[in-house]
Coordinates of C-alpha atoms in Angstrom, one line a residue:
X34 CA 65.9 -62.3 -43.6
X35 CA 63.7 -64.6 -40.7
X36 CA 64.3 -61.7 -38.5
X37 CA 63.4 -58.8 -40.8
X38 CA 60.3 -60.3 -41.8
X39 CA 59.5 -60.7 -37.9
X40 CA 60.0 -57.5 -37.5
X41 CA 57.9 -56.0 -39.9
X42 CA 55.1 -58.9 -38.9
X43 CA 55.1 -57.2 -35.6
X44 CA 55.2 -54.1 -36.5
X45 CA 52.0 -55.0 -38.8
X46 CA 50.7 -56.5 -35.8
X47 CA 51.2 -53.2 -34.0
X48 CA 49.4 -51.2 -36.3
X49 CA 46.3 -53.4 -36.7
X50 CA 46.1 -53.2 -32.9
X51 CA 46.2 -49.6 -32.5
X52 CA 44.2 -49.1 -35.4
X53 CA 41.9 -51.5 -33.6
X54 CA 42.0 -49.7 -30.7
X55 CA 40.6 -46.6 -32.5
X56 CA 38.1 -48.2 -34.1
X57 CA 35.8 -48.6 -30.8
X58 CA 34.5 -46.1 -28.5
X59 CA 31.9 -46.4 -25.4
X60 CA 29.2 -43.8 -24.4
X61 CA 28.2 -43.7 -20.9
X62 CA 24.3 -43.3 -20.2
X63 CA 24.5 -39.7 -19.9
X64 CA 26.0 -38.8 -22.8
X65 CA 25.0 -38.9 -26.7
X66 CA 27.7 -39.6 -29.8
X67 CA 27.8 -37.2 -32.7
X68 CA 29.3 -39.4 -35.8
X69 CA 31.0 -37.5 -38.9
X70 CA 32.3 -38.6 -41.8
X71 CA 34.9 -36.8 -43.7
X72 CA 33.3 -34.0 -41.6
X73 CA 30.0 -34.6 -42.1
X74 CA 27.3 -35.8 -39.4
X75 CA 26.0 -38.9 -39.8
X76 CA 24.8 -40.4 -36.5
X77 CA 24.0 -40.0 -33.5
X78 CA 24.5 -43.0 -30.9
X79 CA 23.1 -43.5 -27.4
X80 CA 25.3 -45.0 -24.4
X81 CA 27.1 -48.2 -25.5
X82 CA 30.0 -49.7 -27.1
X83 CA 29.9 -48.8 -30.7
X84 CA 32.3 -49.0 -33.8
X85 CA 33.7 -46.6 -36.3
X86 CA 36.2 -46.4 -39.3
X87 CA 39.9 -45.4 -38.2
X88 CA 42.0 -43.5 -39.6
X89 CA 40.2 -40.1 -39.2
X90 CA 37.6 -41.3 -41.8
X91 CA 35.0 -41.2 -38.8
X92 CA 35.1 -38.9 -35.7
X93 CA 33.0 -39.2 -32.0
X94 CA 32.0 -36.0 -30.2
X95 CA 30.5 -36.8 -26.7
X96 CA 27.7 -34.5 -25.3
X97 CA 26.4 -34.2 -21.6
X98 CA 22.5 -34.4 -22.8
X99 CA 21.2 -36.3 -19.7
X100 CA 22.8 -33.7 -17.3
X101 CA 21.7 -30.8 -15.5
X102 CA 24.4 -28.0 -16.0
X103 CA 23.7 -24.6 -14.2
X104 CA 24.1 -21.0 -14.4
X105 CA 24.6 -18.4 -11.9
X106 CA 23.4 -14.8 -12.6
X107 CA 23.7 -11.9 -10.5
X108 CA 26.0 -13.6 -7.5
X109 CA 29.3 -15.3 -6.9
X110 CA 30.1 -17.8 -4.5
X111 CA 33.2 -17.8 -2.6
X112 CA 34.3 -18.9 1.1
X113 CA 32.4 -16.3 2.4
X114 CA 29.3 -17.7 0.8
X115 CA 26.9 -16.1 -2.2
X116 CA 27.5 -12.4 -2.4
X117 CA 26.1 -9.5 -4.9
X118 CA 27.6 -9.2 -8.6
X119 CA 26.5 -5.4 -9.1
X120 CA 27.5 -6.0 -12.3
X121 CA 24.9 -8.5 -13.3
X122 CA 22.2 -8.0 -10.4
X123 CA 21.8 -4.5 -10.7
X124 CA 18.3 -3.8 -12.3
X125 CA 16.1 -0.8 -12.9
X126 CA 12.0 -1.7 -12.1
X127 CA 9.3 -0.1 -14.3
X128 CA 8.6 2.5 -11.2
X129 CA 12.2 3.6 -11.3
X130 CA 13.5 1.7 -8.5
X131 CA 16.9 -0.1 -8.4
X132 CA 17.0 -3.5 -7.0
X133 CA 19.9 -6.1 -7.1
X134 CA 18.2 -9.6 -7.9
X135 CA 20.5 -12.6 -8.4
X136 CA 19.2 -16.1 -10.3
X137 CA 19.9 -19.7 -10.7
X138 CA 19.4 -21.1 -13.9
X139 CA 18.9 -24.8 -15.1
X140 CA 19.5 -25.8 -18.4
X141 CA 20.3 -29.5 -20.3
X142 CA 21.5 -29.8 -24.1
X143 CA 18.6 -31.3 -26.0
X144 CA 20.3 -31.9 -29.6
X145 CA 23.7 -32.4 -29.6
X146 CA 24.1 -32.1 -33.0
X147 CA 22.9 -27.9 -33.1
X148 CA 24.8 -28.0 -29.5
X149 CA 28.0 -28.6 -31.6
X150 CA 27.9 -27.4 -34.7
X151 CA 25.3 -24.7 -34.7
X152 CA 27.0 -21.6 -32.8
X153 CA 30.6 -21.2 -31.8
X154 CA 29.2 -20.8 -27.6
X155 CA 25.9 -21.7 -26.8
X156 CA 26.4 -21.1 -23.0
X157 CA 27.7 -17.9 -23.4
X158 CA 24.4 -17.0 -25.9
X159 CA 21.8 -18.8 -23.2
X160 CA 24.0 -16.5 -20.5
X161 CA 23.6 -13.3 -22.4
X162 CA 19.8 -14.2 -23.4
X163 CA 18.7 -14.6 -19.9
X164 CA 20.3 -11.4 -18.7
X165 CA 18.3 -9.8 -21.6
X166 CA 15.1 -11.2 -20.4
X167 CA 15.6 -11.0 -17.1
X168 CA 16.1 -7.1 -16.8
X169 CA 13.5 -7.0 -19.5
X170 CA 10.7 -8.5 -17.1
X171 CA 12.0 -6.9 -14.3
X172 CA 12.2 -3.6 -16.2
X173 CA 8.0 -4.0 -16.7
X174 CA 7.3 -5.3 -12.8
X175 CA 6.8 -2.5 -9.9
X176 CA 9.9 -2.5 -7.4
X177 CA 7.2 -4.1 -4.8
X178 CA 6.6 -7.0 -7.5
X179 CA 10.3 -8.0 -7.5
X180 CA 11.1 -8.1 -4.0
X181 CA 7.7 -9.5 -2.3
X182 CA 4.9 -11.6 -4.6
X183 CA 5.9 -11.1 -7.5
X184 CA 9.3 -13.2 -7.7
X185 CA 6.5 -16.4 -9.0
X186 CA 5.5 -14.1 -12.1
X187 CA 8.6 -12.7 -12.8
X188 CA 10.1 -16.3 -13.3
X189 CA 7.2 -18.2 -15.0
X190 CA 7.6 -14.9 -17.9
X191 CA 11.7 -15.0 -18.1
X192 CA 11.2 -19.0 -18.1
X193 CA 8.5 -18.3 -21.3
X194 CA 10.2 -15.4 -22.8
X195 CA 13.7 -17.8 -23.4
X196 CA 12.5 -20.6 -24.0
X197 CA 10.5 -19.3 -27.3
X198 CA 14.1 -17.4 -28.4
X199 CA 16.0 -20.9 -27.6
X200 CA 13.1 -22.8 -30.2
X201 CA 14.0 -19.4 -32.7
X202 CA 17.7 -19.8 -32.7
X203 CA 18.3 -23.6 -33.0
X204 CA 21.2 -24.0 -30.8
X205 CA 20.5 -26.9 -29.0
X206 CA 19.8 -26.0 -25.3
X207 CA 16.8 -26.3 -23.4
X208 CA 15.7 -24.2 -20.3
X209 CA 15.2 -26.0 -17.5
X210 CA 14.0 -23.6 -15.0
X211 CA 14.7 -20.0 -13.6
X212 CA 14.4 -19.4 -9.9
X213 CA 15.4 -16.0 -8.6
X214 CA 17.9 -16.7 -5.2
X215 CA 17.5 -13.5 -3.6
X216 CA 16.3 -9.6 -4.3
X217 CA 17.2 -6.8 -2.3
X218 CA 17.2 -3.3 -2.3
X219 CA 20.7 -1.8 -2.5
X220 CA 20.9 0.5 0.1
X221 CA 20.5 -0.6 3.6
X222 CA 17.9 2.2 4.6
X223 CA 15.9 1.1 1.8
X224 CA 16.1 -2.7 3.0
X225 CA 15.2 -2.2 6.3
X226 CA 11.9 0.0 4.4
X227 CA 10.7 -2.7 2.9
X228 CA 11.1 -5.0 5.7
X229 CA 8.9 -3.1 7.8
X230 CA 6.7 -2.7 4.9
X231 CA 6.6 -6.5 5.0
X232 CA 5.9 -6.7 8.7
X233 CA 3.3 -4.1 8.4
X234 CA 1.5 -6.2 5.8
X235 CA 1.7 -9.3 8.3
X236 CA 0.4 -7.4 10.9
X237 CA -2.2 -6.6 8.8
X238 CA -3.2 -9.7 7.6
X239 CA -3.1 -11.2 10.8
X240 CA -5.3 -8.1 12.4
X241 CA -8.1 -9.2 9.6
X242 CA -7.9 -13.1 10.4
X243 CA -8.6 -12.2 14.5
X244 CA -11.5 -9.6 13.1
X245 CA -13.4 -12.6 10.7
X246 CA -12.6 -14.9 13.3
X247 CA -14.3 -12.4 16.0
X248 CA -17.3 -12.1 13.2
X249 CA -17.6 -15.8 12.7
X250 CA -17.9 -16.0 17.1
X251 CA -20.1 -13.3 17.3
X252 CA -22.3 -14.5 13.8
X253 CA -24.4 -16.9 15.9
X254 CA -25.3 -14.5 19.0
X255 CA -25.9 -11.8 16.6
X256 CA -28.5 -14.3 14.7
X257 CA -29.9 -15.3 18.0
X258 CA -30.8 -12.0 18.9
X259 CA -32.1 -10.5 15.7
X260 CA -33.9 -13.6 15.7
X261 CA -35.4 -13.1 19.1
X262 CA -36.2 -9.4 18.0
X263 CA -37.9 -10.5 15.3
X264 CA -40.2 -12.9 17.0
X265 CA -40.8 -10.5 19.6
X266 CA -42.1 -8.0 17.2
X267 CA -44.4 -10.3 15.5
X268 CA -45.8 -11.6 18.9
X269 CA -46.6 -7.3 19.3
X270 CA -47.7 -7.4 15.8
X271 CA -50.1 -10.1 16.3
X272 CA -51.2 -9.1 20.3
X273 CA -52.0 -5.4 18.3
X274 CA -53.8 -7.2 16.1
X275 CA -56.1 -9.2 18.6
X276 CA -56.6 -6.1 20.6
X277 CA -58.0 -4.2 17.6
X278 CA -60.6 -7.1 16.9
X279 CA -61.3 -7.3 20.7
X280 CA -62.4 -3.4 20.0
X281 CA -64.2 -3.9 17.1
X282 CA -66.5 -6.4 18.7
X283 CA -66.6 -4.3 21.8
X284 CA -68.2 -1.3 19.6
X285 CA -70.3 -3.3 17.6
X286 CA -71.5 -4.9 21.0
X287 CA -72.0 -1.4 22.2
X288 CA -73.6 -0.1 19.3
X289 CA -76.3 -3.0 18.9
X290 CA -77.2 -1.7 22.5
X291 CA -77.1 1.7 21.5
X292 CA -79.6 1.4 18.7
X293 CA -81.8 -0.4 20.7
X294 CA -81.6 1.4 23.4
X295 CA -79.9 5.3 22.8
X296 CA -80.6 6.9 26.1
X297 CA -79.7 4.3 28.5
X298 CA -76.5 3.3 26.3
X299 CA -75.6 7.2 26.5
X300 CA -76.1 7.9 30.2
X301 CA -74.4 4.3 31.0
X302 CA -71.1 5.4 28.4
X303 CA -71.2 8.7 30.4
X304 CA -70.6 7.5 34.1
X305 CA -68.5 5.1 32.8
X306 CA -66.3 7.8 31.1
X307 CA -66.5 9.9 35.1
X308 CA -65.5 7.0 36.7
X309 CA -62.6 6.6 34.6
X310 CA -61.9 10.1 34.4
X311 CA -62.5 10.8 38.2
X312 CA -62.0 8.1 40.1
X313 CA -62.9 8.2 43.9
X314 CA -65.5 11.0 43.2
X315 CA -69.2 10.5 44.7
X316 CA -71.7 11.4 42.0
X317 CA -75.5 13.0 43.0
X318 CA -77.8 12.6 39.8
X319 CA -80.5 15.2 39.4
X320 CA -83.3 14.4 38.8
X321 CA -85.7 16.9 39.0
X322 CA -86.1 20.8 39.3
X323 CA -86.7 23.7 41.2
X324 CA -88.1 22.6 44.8
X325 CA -89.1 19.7 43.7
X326 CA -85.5 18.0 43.2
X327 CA -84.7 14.9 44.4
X328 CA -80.6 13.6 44.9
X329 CA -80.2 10.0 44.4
X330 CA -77.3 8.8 46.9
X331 CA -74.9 7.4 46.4
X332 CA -73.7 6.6 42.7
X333 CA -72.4 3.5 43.4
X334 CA -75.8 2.0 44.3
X335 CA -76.0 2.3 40.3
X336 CA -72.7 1.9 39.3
X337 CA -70.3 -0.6 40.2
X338 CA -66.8 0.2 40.7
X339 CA -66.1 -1.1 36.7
X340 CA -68.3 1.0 35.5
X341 CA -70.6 -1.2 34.9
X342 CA -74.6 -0.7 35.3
X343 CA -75.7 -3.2 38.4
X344 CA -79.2 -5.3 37.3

């Protein structure tokens, strides 16, 4: 009787252990607990030990939502390293132009609670939804757009684009980011195309930094000179200037002396004008007629070499 009643003690004993043992559960710091009951949700615990009723009253369902969990679109890794999945990175542009692009997606679960019970695979709808996206922006860019300056664009708008659907359909995912790995043409005529298209436009760009930096050395000595130009033109403006007022005072001069004397002035302006007009002659005045002329020699006795009447 002693020994049955030992038995079932620890066999009681058993049972209270294991149901013990059920009754706690610890969540790491990455992870969030989803409590039901009966089925039901009704927490949801952070990292630590916590408690909850055994016998399949209560229920724990641990989620990764403090960890980065990828996706890779368009490529496959292997031994060999990343190479082309046509059947993901094959895309048409909005010129008509087919181009394989590849990205890596980052994504985290942000409520666990619509991660589990809210769709039957939300990976498999964020996969699908990204593809969509993806070969819709790319369908609207130019085939330049994908594979040079554009890649920036085209990510910031997939990036938008999902994460407005992921807020619309509730399924507990967030979008980290979207970077696009690589984008090539798929032939390899059309590769090496765009690479010299590429060179071209470094070539270019390099061309146009030596011209402004020839224009910014060549700037100053440019100024220089116009500015020299310029002050030489205003030192003509001004000499012209002076000589005209030199002149005016000359004639004024000249024609105070004309009115008060007209003849003198006159013959004086006229052996002024020979002189200048035939220099070196020797001039005999006239100044009588018939037999009785008389020559006055030579002009200079009047004149001086200027011009001018000697006193």
């Amino acid at each position: 009787m002693k020994t049955g009643r030992k038995i079932i003690l620890i066999a009681l004993v058993l049972v209270i252990v294991a149901l013990g043992s059920t009754c706690f559960y610890t969540v790491n710091d990455k992870e969030q607990a989803v409590v039901t009951t009966f089925g039901k949700v009704t927490n949801v615990v952070d990292a630590g030990v916590h408690f909850k009723l055994p016998l399949g009253i209560q229920s724990v369902e641990k989620v990764e939502v403090n960890v980065y969990q990828k996706i890779e679109l368009g490529y496959i890794q292997d031994s060999s390293g990343a190479q082309f999945n046509p059947a993901e990175s094959a895309m048409i542009t909005g010129d008509y132009n087919i181009v394989n692009v590849d990205f890596f997606v980052e994504y985290k679960i942000s409520d666990p609670v619509a991660y589990l019970y809210s769709s039957n695979n939300p990976e498999l709808i964020l996969r699908n939804l990204i593809q969509s996206q993806i070969r819709n922006v790319v369908g609207s860019s130019t085939v330049d757009a994908v594979l040079t300056d554009g890649k920036e664009n085209i990510q910031m708008q997939v990036r938008d684009l999902v994460s407005q659907i992921l807020e619309e359909y509730e399924i507990g995912l967030t979008l980290v980011d979207v970077k696009i790995q690589d984008a090539e043409p798929p032939t390899q005529e059309v590769i090496e195309a765009f690479k010299a298209v590429e060179t071209a436009k470094q070539q270019a760009e390099t061309v146009i930094n030596d011209a402004k930096a020839y224009q910014n050395a060549q700037l100053p000595d440019a100024q220089a000179q116009a500015d020299k130009l310029i002050q030489n033109a205003e030192y003509l403006r001004q000499k012209r200037i002076n000589e005209a007022y030199e002149q005016v005072a000359m004639f004024q001069a000249m024609y105070t002396e004309y009115a008060q004397n007209p003849a003198i002035t006159r013959s004086r302006m006229y052996y002024e004008a020979i002189s200048q007009i035939l220099p070196g002659v020797k001039l005999y005045i006239n100044t009588g007629s018939g037999s009785d002329v008389q020559m006055l020699l030579p002009l200079e006795s009047l004149v001086n070499g200027n011009g001018g009447e000697q006193q």
